[in-house]
Short mmCIF file of C-alpha atoms in Angstrom, two decimals:
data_model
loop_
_atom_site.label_atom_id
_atom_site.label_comp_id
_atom_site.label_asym_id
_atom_site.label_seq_id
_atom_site.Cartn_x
_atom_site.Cartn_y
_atom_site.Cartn_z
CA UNK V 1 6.35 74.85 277.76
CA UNK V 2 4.54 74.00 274.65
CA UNK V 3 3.26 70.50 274.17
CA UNK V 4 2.98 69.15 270.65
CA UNK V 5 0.23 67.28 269.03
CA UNK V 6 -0.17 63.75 270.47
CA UNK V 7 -0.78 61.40 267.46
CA UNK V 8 -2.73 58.02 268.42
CA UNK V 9 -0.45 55.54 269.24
CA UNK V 10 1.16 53.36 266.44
CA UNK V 11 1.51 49.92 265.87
CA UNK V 12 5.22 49.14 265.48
CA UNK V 13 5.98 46.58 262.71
CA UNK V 14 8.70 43.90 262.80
CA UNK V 15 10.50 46.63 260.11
CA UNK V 16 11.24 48.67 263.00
CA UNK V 17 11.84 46.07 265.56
CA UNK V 18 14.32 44.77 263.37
CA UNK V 19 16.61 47.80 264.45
CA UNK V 20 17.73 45.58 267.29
CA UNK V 21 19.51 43.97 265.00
CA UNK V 22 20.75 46.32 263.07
CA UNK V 23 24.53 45.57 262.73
CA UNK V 24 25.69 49.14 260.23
CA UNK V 25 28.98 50.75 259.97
CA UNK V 26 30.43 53.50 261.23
CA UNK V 27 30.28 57.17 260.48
CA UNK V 28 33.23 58.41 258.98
CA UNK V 29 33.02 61.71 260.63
CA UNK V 30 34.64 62.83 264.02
CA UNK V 31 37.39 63.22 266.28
CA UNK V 32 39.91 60.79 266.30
CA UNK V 33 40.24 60.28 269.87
CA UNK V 34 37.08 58.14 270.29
CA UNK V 35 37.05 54.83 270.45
CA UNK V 36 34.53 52.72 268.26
CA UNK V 37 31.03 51.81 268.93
CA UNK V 38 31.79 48.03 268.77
CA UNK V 39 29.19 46.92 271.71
CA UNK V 40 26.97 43.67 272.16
CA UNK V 41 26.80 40.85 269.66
CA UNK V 42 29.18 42.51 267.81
CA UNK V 43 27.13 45.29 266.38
CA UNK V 44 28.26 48.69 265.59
CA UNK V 45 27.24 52.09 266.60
CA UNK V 46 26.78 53.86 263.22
CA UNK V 47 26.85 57.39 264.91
CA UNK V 48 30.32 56.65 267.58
CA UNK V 49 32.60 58.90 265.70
CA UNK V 50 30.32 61.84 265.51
CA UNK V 51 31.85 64.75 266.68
CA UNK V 52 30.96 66.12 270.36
CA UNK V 53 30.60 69.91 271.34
CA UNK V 54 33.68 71.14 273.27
CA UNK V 55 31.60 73.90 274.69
CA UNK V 56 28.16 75.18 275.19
CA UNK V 57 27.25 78.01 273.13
CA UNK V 58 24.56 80.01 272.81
CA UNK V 59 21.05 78.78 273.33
CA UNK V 60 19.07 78.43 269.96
CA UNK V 61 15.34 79.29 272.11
CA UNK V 62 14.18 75.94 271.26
CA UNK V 63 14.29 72.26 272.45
CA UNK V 64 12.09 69.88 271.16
CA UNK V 65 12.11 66.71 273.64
CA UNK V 66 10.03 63.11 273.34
CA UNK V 67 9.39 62.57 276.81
CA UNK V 68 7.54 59.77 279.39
CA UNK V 69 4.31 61.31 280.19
CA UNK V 70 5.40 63.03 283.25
CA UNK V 71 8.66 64.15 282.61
CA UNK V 72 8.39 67.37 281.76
CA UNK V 73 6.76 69.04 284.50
CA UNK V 74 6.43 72.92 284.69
CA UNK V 75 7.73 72.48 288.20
CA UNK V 76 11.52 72.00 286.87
CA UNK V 77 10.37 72.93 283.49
CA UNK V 78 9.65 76.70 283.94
CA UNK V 79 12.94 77.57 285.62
CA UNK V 80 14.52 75.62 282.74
CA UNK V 81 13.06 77.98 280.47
CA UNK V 82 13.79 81.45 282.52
CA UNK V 83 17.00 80.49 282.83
CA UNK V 84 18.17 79.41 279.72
CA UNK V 85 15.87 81.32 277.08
CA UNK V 86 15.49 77.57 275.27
CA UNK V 87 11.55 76.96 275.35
CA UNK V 88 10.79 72.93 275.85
CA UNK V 89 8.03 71.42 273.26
CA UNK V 90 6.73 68.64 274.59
CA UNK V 91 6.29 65.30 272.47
CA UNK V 92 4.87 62.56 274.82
CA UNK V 93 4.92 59.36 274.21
CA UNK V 94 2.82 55.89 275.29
CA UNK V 95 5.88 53.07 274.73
CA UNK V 96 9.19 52.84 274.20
CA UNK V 97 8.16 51.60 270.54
CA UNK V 98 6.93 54.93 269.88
CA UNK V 99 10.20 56.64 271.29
CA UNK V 100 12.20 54.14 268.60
CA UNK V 101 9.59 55.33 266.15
CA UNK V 102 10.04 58.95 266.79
CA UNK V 103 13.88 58.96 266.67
CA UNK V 104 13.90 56.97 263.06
CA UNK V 105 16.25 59.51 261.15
CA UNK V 106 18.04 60.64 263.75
CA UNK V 107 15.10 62.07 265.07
CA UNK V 108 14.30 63.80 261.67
CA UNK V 109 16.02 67.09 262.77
CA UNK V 110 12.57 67.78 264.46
CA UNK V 111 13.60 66.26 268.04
CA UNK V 112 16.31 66.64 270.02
CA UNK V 113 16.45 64.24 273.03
CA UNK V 114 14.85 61.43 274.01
CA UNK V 115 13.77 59.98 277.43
CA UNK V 116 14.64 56.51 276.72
CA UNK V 117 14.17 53.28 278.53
CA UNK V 118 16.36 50.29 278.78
CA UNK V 119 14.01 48.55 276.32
CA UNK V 120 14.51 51.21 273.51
CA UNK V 121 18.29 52.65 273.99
CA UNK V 122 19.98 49.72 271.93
CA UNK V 123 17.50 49.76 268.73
CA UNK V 124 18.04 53.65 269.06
CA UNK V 125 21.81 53.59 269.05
CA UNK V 126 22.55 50.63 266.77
CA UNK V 127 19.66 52.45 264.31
CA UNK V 128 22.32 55.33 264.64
CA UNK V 129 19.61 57.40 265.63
CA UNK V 130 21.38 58.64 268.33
CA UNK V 131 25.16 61.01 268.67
CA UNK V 132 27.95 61.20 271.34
CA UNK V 133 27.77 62.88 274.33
CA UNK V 134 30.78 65.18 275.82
CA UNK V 135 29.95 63.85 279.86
CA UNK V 136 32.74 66.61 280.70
CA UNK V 137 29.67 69.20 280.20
CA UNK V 138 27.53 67.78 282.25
CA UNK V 139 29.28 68.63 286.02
CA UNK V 140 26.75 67.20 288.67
CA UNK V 141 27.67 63.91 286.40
CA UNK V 142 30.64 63.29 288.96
CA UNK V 143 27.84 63.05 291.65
CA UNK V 144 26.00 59.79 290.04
CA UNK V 145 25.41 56.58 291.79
CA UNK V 146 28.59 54.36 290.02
CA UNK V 147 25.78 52.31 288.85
CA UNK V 148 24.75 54.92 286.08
CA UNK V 149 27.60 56.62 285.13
CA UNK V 150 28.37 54.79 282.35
CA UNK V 151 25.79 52.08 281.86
CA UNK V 152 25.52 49.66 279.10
CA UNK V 153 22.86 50.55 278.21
CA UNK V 154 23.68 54.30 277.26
CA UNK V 155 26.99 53.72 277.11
CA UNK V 156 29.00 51.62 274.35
CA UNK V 157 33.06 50.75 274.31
CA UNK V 158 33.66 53.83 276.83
CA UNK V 159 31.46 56.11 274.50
CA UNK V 160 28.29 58.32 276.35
CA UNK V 161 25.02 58.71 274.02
CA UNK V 162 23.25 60.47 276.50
CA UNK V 163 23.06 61.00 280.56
CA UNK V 164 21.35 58.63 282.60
CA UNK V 165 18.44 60.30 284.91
CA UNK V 166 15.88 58.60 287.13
CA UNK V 167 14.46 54.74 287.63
CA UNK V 168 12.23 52.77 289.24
CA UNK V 169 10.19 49.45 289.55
CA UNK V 170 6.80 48.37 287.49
CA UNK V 171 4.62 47.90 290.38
CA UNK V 172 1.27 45.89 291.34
CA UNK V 173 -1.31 48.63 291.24
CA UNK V 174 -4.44 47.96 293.30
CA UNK V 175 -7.42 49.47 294.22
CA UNK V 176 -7.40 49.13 298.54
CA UNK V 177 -11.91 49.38 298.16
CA UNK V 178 -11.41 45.71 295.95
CA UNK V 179 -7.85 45.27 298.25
CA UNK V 180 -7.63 45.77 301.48
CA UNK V 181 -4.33 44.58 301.85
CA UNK V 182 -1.33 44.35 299.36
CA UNK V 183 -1.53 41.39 296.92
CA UNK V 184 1.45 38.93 297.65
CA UNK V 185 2.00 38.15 294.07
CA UNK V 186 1.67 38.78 290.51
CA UNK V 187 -1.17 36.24 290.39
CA UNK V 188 -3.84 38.32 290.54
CA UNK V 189 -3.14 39.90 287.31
CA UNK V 190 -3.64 36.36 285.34
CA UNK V 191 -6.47 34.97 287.99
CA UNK V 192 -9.87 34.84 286.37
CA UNK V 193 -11.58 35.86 289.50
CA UNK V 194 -10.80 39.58 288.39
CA UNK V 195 -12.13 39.62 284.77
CA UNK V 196 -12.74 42.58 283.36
CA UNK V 197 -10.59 44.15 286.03
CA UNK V 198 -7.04 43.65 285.11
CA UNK V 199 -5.22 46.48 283.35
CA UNK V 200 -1.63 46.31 281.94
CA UNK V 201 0.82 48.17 279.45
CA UNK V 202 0.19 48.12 275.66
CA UNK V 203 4.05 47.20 275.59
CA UNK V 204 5.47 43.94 273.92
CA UNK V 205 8.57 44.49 277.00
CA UNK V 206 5.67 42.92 279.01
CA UNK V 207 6.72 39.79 278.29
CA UNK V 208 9.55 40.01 280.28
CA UNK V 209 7.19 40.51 283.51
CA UNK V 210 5.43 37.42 282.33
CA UNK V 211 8.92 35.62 282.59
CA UNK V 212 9.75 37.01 285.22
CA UNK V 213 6.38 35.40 287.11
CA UNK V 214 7.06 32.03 285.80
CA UNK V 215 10.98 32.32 286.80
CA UNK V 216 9.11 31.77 290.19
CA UNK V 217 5.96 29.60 289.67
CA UNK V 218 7.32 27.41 286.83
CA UNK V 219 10.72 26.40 287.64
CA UNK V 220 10.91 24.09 284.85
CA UNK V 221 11.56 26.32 282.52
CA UNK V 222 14.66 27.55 283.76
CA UNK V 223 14.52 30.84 283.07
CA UNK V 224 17.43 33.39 284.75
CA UNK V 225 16.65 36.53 283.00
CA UNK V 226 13.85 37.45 282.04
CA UNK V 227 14.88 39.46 278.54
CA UNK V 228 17.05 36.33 277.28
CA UNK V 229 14.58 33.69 276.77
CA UNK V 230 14.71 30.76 274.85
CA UNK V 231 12.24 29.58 272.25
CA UNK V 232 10.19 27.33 275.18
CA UNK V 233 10.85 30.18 277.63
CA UNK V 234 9.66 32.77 275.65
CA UNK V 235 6.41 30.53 274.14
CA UNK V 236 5.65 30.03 278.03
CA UNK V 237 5.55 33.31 278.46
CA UNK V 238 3.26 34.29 275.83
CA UNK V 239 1.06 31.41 276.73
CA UNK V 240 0.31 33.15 279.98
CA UNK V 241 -0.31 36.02 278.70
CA UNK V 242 -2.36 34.90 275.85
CA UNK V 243 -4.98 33.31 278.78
CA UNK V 244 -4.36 36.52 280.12
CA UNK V 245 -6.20 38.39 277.71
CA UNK V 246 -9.87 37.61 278.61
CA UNK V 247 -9.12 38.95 282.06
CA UNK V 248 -7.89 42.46 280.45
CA UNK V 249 -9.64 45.51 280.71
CA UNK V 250 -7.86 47.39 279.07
CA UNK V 251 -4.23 47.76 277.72
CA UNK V 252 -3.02 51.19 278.68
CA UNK V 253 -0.39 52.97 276.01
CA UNK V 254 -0.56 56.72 277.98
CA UNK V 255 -0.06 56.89 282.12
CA UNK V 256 -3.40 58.84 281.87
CA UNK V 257 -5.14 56.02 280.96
CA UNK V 258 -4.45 53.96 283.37
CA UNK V 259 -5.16 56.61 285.70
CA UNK V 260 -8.60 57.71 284.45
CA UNK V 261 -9.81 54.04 284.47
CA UNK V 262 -8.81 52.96 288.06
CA UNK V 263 -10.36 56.74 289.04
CA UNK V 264 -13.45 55.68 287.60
CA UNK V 265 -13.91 52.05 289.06
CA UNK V 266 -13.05 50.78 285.28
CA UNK V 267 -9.93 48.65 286.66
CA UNK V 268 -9.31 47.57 290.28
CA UNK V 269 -5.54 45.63 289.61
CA UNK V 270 -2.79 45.99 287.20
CA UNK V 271 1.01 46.93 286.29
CA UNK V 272 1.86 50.30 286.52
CA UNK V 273 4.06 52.73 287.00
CA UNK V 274 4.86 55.03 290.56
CA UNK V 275 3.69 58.10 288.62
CA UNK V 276 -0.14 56.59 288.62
CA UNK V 277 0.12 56.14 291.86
CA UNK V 278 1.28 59.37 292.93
CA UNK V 279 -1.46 61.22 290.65
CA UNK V 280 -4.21 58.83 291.89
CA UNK V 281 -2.93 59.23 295.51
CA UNK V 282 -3.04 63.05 294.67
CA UNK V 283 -6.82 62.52 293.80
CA UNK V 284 -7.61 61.16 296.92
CA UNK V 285 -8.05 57.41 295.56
CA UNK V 286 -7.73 54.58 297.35
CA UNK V 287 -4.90 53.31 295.41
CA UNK V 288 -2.06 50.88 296.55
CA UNK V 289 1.02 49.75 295.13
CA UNK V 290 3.45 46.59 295.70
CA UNK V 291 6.49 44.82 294.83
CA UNK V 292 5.07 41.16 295.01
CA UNK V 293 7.30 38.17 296.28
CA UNK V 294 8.14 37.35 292.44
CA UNK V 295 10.32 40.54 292.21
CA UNK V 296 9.35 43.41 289.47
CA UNK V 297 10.67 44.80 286.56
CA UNK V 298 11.83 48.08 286.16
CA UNK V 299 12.99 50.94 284.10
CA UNK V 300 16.47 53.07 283.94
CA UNK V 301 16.02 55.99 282.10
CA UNK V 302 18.27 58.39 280.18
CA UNK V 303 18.30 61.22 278.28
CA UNK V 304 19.62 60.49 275.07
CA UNK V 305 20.88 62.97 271.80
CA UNK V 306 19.32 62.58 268.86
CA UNK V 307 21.86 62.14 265.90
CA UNK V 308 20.13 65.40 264.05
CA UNK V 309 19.24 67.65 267.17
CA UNK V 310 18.48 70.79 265.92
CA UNK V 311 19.39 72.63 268.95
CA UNK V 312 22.53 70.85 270.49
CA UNK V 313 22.81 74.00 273.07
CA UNK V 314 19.52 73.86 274.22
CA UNK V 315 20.32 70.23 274.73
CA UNK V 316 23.24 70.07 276.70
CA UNK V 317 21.97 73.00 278.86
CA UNK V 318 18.83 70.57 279.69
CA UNK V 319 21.43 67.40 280.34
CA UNK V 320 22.91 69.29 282.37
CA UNK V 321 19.79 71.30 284.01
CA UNK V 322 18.35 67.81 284.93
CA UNK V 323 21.08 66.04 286.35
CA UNK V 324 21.64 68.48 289.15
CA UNK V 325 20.20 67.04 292.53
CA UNK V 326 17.97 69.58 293.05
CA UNK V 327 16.06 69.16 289.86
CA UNK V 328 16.34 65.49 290.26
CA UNK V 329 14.85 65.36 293.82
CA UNK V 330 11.97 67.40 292.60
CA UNK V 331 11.57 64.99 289.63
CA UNK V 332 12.25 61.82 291.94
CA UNK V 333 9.45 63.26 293.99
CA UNK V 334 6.78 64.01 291.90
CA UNK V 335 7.43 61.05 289.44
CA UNK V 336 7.71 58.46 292.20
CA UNK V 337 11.38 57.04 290.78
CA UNK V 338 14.59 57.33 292.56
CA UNK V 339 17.59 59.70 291.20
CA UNK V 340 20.68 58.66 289.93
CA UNK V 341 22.72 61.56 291.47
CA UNK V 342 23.53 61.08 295.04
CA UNK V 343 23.29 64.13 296.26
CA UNK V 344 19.63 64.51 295.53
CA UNK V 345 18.64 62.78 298.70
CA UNK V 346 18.93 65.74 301.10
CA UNK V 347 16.58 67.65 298.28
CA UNK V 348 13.88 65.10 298.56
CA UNK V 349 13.33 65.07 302.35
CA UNK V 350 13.02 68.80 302.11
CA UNK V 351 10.38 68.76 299.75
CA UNK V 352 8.44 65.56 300.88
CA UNK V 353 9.60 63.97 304.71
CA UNK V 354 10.69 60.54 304.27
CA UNK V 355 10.51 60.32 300.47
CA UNK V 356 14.54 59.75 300.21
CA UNK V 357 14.03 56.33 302.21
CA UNK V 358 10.71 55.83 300.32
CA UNK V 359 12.29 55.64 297.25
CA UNK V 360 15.33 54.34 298.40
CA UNK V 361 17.55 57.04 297.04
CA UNK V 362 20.03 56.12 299.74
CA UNK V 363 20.56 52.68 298.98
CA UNK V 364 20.08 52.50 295.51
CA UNK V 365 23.01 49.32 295.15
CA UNK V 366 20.81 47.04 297.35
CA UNK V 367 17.38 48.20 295.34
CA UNK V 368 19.43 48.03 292.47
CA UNK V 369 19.92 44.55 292.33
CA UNK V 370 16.14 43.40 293.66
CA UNK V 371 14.80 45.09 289.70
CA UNK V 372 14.91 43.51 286.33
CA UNK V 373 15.67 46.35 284.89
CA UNK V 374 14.34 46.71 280.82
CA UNK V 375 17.13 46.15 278.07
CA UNK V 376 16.58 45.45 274.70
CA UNK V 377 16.32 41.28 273.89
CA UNK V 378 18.42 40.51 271.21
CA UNK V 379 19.24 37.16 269.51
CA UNK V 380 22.63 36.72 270.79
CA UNK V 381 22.60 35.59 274.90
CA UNK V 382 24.90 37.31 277.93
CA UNK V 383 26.50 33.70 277.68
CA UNK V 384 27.17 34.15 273.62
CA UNK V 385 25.22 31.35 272.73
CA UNK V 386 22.82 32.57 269.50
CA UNK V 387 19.61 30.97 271.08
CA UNK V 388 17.97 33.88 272.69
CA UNK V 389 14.53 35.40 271.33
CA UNK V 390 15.07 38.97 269.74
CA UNK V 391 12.78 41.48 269.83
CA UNK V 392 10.96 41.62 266.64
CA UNK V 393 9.83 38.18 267.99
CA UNK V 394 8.35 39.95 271.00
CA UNK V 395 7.05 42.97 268.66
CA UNK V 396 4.72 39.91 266.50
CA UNK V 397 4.33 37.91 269.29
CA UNK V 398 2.65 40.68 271.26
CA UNK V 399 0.34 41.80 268.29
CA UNK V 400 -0.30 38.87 267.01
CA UNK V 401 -0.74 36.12 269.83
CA UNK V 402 -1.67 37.83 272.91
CA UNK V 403 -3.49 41.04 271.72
#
């Protein structure tokens, strides 16, 4: 596997953030079976009638993937590779804006999938950034949870832009030398008694955990999801984490951050991700992790086609490489997330005891429903009513009144 230069971590403008709301029309090119890409608000998947591949063919020796750090491990990676003659490039990157950023262009004809989150899959397909999917490929498919089969957030009026693969909760990362038990809520991230200690993502989606904290603590607010928030619901928000900022250590874009500084005594308590936990935990740090009384957000991942993918083989040998329950359970695993395929459960206890209960790969429905999972805020609310903040709100909001 060959990992490509990492470039520092950009900015993302309200420009970009404005593909939320990008409303464009169809392609004109494709089979005329599908349906169209009519999906939320109205909007229009650009890319819906693209044509899909009817068969794999021959692997081009290439695949060129943007990727959570973490994802591409040599562990799966390497067998990949022997198997399929299609050598994976890494591209890793530190946010979801970055992913968006990456895939402008239909990912430029450089990349070919994406690992995208809830927070990034609807500015990436109503950008038109990303192409059909032919799920009929993709066998071990028939063996996901019903939950992520076709989910709206990767999937639009019946039509797949990618396969869904692995989530998991944002937890409460602490360090058990300044913790000796679990915290019992969120509010030791925003308490001033651990100044200079508090670490959390560089990631303008973490409003949503700050709304999800005062869903609890201030009721008046009203707030029932924490991604369709009101003008007052999302200022609250950002008001917390505005007087958060003092207390912030640092704000982590790459896993490895976070990592390095709670290794070195730099950050004792913060939002994270399992995959910290498992590398600290792999170090021999004292690290612990909770789900606090408020709830947590969360992430559902898939892997989605660019619109330009150089090497479509490669690709769809990878989809459907990585949705097989081995492969998952060794992801699952390693990463610290829980599988989407059902089958993967047996695969985890055999390569860490207990880890299918610990990650609750056999009763994903009930875990399910206790995570926020990420989507993408957009103006228009689940109820219809046009009062909801979009993202490029959250984009300027972030950079401008809590950083």
């Amino acid at each position: 596997m060959v990992t490509l230069p990492r470039t520092p971590r950009m900015r993302i403008g309200l420009v970009l953030a404005g593909a939320s709301l990008l409303a464009a029309a169809c392609g004109s090119s494709g089979s005329s079976g599908q349906s169209s890409g009519s999906g939320a608000a109205g909007q229009t998947v650009p890319t819906a009638h693209l044509p899909v591949l009817k068969t794999i063919g021959k692997g081009e020796g290439q695949l060129n993937l943007i990727a959570w750090e973490g994802y591409l491990n040599p562990i799966w990676v390497k067998p990949f590779e022997q198997q399929t003659g299609c050598q994976v490039n890494a591209k890793y990157a530190g946010s979801s804006d970055e992913m968006v950023s990456l895939m402008r262009n239909g990912g430029g004809g450089q990349y070919d999938m994406v690992s995208s989150s809830g927070d990034a899959d609807l500015r990436i397909l109503y950008a038109g950034d990303a192409r059909p999917v032919n799920i009929s490929l993709i066998p071990s498919w028939k063996d996901f949870f019903p939950a992520f089969k076709s989910p709206p957030f990767n999937t639009i009026n019946g039509v797949h832009y990618g396969v869904s693969l692995q989530w998991g909760p944002n937890v409460l990362m602490y360090s058990q030398k300044a913790f000796p038990s679990a915290p019992a809520s969120w509010s030791v991230i925003y308490s001033p008694k651990y100044k200079g200690q508090v670490t959390v993502p560089d990631n303008p989606i973490q409003i949503a955990d700050a709304a999800l904290y005062l869903k609890t603590h201030n009721p008046a607010l009203k707030i029932t999801d924490p991604y369709e928030l009101t003008q007052p619901q999302f200022q609250g928000a950002v008001r917390l984490l505005a007087a958060q900022r003092p207390l912030i250590e640092k704000y982590w874009a790459l896993a490895s951050q976070e990592i390095f500084d709670f290794k070195n005594g730099n950050a004792t308590v913060g939002a994270g991700w399992p995959y910290q936990v498992s590398a600290l935990k792999a170090n021999h740090f004292p690290i612990g992790a909770t789900i606090p009384s408020e709830g947590a957000t969360g992430w559902a991942d898939t892997w989605m086609l660019a619109a330009k993918a150089p090497h479509p083989n490669c690709a769809y040998m990878w989809m459907r490489y990585i949705s097989t329950p081995k492969v998952q359970a060794e992801q699952a695993v390693n990463y610290g997330e829980t599988p989407d395929n059902m089958l993967a459960c047996g695969y985890m206890n055999q390569l860490q005891k207990g880890s299918c209960d610990q990650y609750h790969a056999n009763a994903p429905t009930s875990y399910f429903d206790s995570i926020a999972l990420w989507k993408t805020p957009i103006a228009t609310c689940d109820n219809g009513k046009p009062d909801c903040v979009p993202y490029a709100q959250w984009v300027a909001a972030w950079n401008t009144q809590v950083k």
